[in-house]
PDB file of C-alpha atoms in Angstrom:
ATOM      1  CA  MET T   1      73.029 128.155 117.126  1.00 44.00           C
ATOM      2  CA  LYS T   2      75.760 130.738 116.617  1.00 46.00           C
ATOM      3  CA  ILE T   3      78.215 128.594 118.622  1.00 49.00           C
ATOM      4  CA  ALA T   4      77.457 125.510 116.471  1.00 42.00           C
ATOM      5  CA  LEU T   5      77.967 127.525 113.291  1.00 38.00           C
ATOM      6  CA  LEU T   6      81.215 128.962 114.662  1.00 38.00           C
ATOM      7  CA  CYS T   7      82.502 125.550 115.641  1.00 42.00           C
ATOM      8  CA  THR T   8      81.624 124.110 112.233  1.00 43.00           C
ATOM      9  CA  SER T   9      83.388 126.979 110.493  1.00 45.00           C
ATOM     10  CA  VAL T  10      86.514 126.501 112.616  1.00 45.00           C
ATOM     11  CA  LEU T  11      86.561 122.770 111.920  1.00 44.00           C
ATOM     12  CA  LEU T  12      86.226 123.302 108.189  1.00 43.00           C
ATOM     13  CA  LEU T  13      88.968 125.893 108.143  1.00 45.00           C
ATOM     14  CA  CYS T  14      91.280 123.595 110.066  1.00 46.00           C
ATOM     15  CA  SER T  15      90.715 120.671 107.684  1.00 42.00           C
ATOM     16  CA  VAL T  16      91.265 122.580 104.457  1.00 39.00           C
ATOM     17  CA  PRO T  17      95.133 122.884 104.824  1.00 41.00           C
ATOM     18  CA  ALA T  18      95.352 119.117 105.542  1.00 44.00           C
ATOM     19  CA  VAL T  19      93.555 118.327 102.287  1.00 45.00           C
ATOM     20  CA  ALA T  20      95.459 120.910 100.284  1.00 45.00           C
ATOM     21  CA  ALA T  21      98.880 119.683 101.443  1.00 61.00           C
ATOM     22  CA  GLU T  22      99.550 116.596  99.293  1.00 73.00           C
ATOM     23  CA  SER T  23     102.845 114.813  99.688  1.00 85.00           C
ATOM     24  CA  ALA T  24     105.400 114.904  96.885  1.00 88.00           C
ATOM     25  CA  ALA T  25     105.314 111.070  96.785  1.00 88.00           C
ATOM     26  CA  CYS T  26     101.582 111.017  96.151  1.00 92.00           C
ATOM     27  CA  ALA T  27     101.897 113.721  93.529  1.00 92.00           C
ATOM     28  CA  ALA T  28     104.696 111.814  91.778  1.00 90.00           C
ATOM     29  CA  LYS T  29     102.668 108.574  91.823  1.00 90.00           C
ATOM     30  CA  ARG T  30      99.612 110.439  90.449  1.00 95.00           C
ATOM     31  CA  SER T  31     101.751 111.943  87.676  1.00 93.00           C
ATOM     32  CA  ASN T  32     103.127 108.518  86.783  1.00 93.00           C
ATOM     33  CA  ILE T  33      99.583 107.052  86.583  1.00 95.00           C
ATOM     34  CA  GLU T  34      98.462 109.984  84.439  1.00 96.00           C
ATOM     35  CA  SER T  35     101.281 109.436  81.996  1.00 95.00           C
ATOM     36  CA  GLN T  36     100.467 105.728  81.794  1.00 96.00           C
ATOM     37  CA  ILE T  37      96.805 106.689  81.098  1.00 95.00           C
ATOM     38  CA  SER T  38      97.933 108.855  78.172  1.00 95.00           C
ATOM     39  CA  GLU T  39     100.027 106.062  76.820  1.00 95.00           C
ATOM     40  CA  ALA T  40      97.200 103.510  77.152  1.00 94.00           C
ATOM     41  CA  GLN T  41      94.807 105.900  75.388  1.00 95.00           C
ATOM     42  CA  ALA T  42      97.278 106.448  72.560  1.00 95.00           C
ATOM     43  CA  ARG T  43      97.622 102.687  72.067  1.00 94.00           C
ATOM     44  CA  GLY T  44      93.922 101.923  72.419  1.00 94.00           C
ATOM     45  CA  ARG T  45      94.333  99.621  75.463  1.00 94.00           C
ATOM     46  CA  THR T  46      90.842  99.931  76.954  1.00 94.00           C
ATOM     47  CA  GLN T  47      91.255  97.303  79.694  1.00 96.00           C
ATOM     48  CA  GLU T  48      94.524  98.783  80.863  1.00 95.00           C
ATOM     49  CA  LEU T  49      92.966 102.255  80.704  1.00 94.00           C
ATOM     50  CA  ARG T  50      90.112 101.226  83.025  1.00 96.00           C
ATOM     51  CA  GLY T  51      92.556  99.790  85.557  1.00 95.00           C
ATOM     52  CA  LEU T  52      94.698 102.913  85.480  1.00 95.00           C
ATOM     53  CA  GLN T  53      91.665 105.143  85.918  1.00 96.00           C
ATOM     54  CA  ARG T  54      90.727 103.089  88.998  1.00 96.00           C
ATOM     55  CA  ALA T  55      94.240 103.451  90.301  1.00 94.00           C
ATOM     56  CA  LEU T  56      94.136 107.209  89.733  1.00 95.00           C
ATOM     57  CA  LYS T  57      90.847 107.483  91.580  1.00 95.00           C
ATOM     58  CA  ALA T  58      92.268 105.470  94.499  1.00 93.00           C
ATOM     59  CA  ASN T  59      95.372 107.634  94.506  1.00 93.00           C
ATOM     60  CA  ARG T  60      93.300 110.813  94.724  1.00 93.00           C
ATOM     61  CA  ALA T  61      91.120 109.385  97.505  1.00 93.00           C
ATOM     62  CA  ASN T  62      93.535 107.407  99.662  1.00 92.00           C
ATOM     63  CA  CYS T  63      97.176 108.245  98.914  1.00 93.00           C
ATOM     64  CA  SER T  64      99.441 108.731 101.922  1.00 91.00           C
ATOM     65  CA  ASP T  65     103.115 108.374 102.589  1.00 90.00           C
ATOM     66  CA  ALA T  66     102.434 105.438 104.906  1.00 91.00           C
ATOM     67  CA  LEU T  67     100.475 103.600 102.198  1.00 91.00           C
ATOM     68  CA  LEU T  68     103.178 104.198  99.583  1.00 90.00           C
ATOM     69  CA  ALA T  69     105.862 102.993 102.008  1.00 91.00           C
ATOM     70  CA  ARG T  70     103.841  99.822 102.710  1.00 93.00           C
ATOM     71  CA  GLU T  71     103.325  99.172  98.984  1.00 91.00           C
ATOM     72  CA  ARG T  72     107.072  99.697  98.383  1.00 93.00           C
ATOM     73  CA  GLU T  73     107.939  97.168 101.091  1.00 96.00           C
ATOM     74  CA  GLU T  74     105.483  94.657  99.593  1.00 96.00           C
ATOM     75  CA  ARG T  75     107.032  95.096  96.152  1.00 95.00           C
ATOM     76  CA  ILE T  76     110.531  94.605  97.624  1.00 96.00           C
ATOM     77  CA  ALA T  77     109.458  91.433  99.458  1.00 97.00           C
ATOM     78  CA  LYS T  78     107.759  90.038  96.328  1.00 97.00           C
ATOM     79  CA  ALA T  79     110.905  90.755  94.230  1.00 96.00           C
ATOM     80  CA  GLU T  80     113.138  89.063  96.804  1.00 97.00           C
ATOM     81  CA  ARG T  81     110.886  85.976  96.759  1.00 97.00           C
ATOM     82  CA  GLU T  82     111.055  85.976  92.972  1.00 97.00           C
ATOM     83  CA  ILE T  83     114.825  86.125  93.055  1.00 97.00           C
ATOM     84  CA  ALA T  84     115.006  83.163  95.444  1.00 97.00           C
ATOM     85  CA  GLU T  85     112.716  81.180  93.123  1.00 97.00           C
ATOM     86  CA  ARG T  86     114.758  82.132  90.015  1.00 97.00           C
ATOM     87  CA  GLU T  87     118.008  81.210  91.749  1.00 97.00           C
ATOM     88  CA  SER T  88     116.549  77.810  92.642  1.00 97.00           C
ATOM     89  CA  ASP T  89     115.396  77.259  89.045  1.00 96.00           C
ATOM     90  CA  LEU T  90     118.908  78.199  87.794  1.00 96.00           C
ATOM     91  CA  ARG T  91     120.597  75.757  90.183  1.00 96.00           C
ATOM     92  CA  GLU T  92     118.292  72.979  89.017  1.00 96.00           C
ATOM     93  CA  ALA T  93     119.045  73.736  85.359  1.00 95.00           C
ATOM     94  CA  GLU T  94     122.784  73.821  86.134  1.00 96.00           C
ATOM     95  CA  SER T  95     122.576  70.462  87.870  1.00 96.00           C
ATOM     96  CA  LYS T  96     120.928  68.996  84.789  1.00 94.00           C
ATOM     97  CA  GLY T  97     123.466  70.636  82.452  1.00 93.00           C
ATOM     98  CA  ASP T  98     120.847  71.920  80.013  1.00 91.00           C
ATOM     99  CA  ARG T  99     122.546  74.936  78.406  1.00 95.00           C
ATOM    100  CA  ARG T 100     119.317  76.309  76.877  1.00 96.00           C
ATOM    101  CA  LYS T 101     117.527  76.240  80.194  1.00 95.00           C
ATOM    102  CA  ILE T 102     120.571  77.653  81.975  1.00 96.00           C
ATOM    103  CA  ALA T 103     120.525  80.647  79.594  1.00 96.00           C
ATOM    104  CA  GLN T 104     116.791  81.109  80.080  1.00 96.00           C
ATOM    105  CA  ARG T 105     116.991  80.899  83.819  1.00 96.00           C
ATOM    106  CA  THR T 106     119.948  83.301  83.904  1.00 97.00           C
ATOM    107  CA  GLU T 107     117.975  85.812  81.910  1.00 97.00           C
ATOM    108  CA  LYS T 108     114.918  85.448  84.160  1.00 96.00           C
ATOM    109  CA  LEU T 109     117.136  85.888  87.208  1.00 97.00           C
ATOM    110  CA  ALA T 110     118.603  89.120  85.721  1.00 97.00           C
ATOM    111  CA  GLU T 111     115.052  90.431  85.140  1.00 97.00           C
ATOM    112  CA  ALA T 112     114.056  89.637  88.721  1.00 96.00           C
ATOM    113  CA  ARG T 113     117.149  91.439  90.054  1.00 97.00           C
ATOM    114  CA  SER T 114     116.279  94.431  87.878  1.00 96.00           C
ATOM    115  CA  GLU T 115     112.782  94.459  89.346  1.00 96.00           C
ATOM    116  CA  LEU T 116     114.236  94.374  92.862  1.00 96.00           C
ATOM    117  CA  ALA T 117     116.522  97.306  92.100  1.00 96.00           C
ATOM    118  CA  GLU T 118     113.485  99.238  90.746  1.00 93.00           C
ATOM    119  CA  ALA T 119     111.445  98.407  93.849  1.00 93.00           C
ATOM    120  CA  ARG T 120     114.231  99.540  96.142  1.00 94.00           C
ATOM    121  CA  LYS T 121     114.382 103.014  94.609  1.00 90.00           C
ATOM    122  CA  PRO T 122     113.402 105.564  97.300  1.00 85.00           C
ATOM    123  CA  ILE T 123     110.023 107.177  97.358  1.00 76.00           C
ATOM    124  CA  PRO T 124     110.280 110.822  96.214  1.00 70.00           C
ATOM    125  CA  GLN T 125     109.854 113.224  99.114  1.00 66.00           C
TER     126      GLN T 125
END
């Protein structure tokens, strides 16, 4: 009985530092979500608030550097696909010579490039 209690105590003590040591990236993401929650509350956006609260709960439960890196890579890939689509739309508008659509497509392409630049920002360490 004493050995079992001793083993349990040792296991608990060994696991506490692992839980207490949160990565800077997870802390930064949590801080970002918390600021978005404050903004959503101030503006009365209840749907957005619920989604952000779920995101905060997931961050607290599951956040890891590996997860954040995978999410970042997914955002980059999505942004790159979006740029390819926007470039195709722009070429099509240019081939038709429609100035209004060319301007719209150029603006959309610039937005997509901005999203890619944002996605490529490094994860805080």
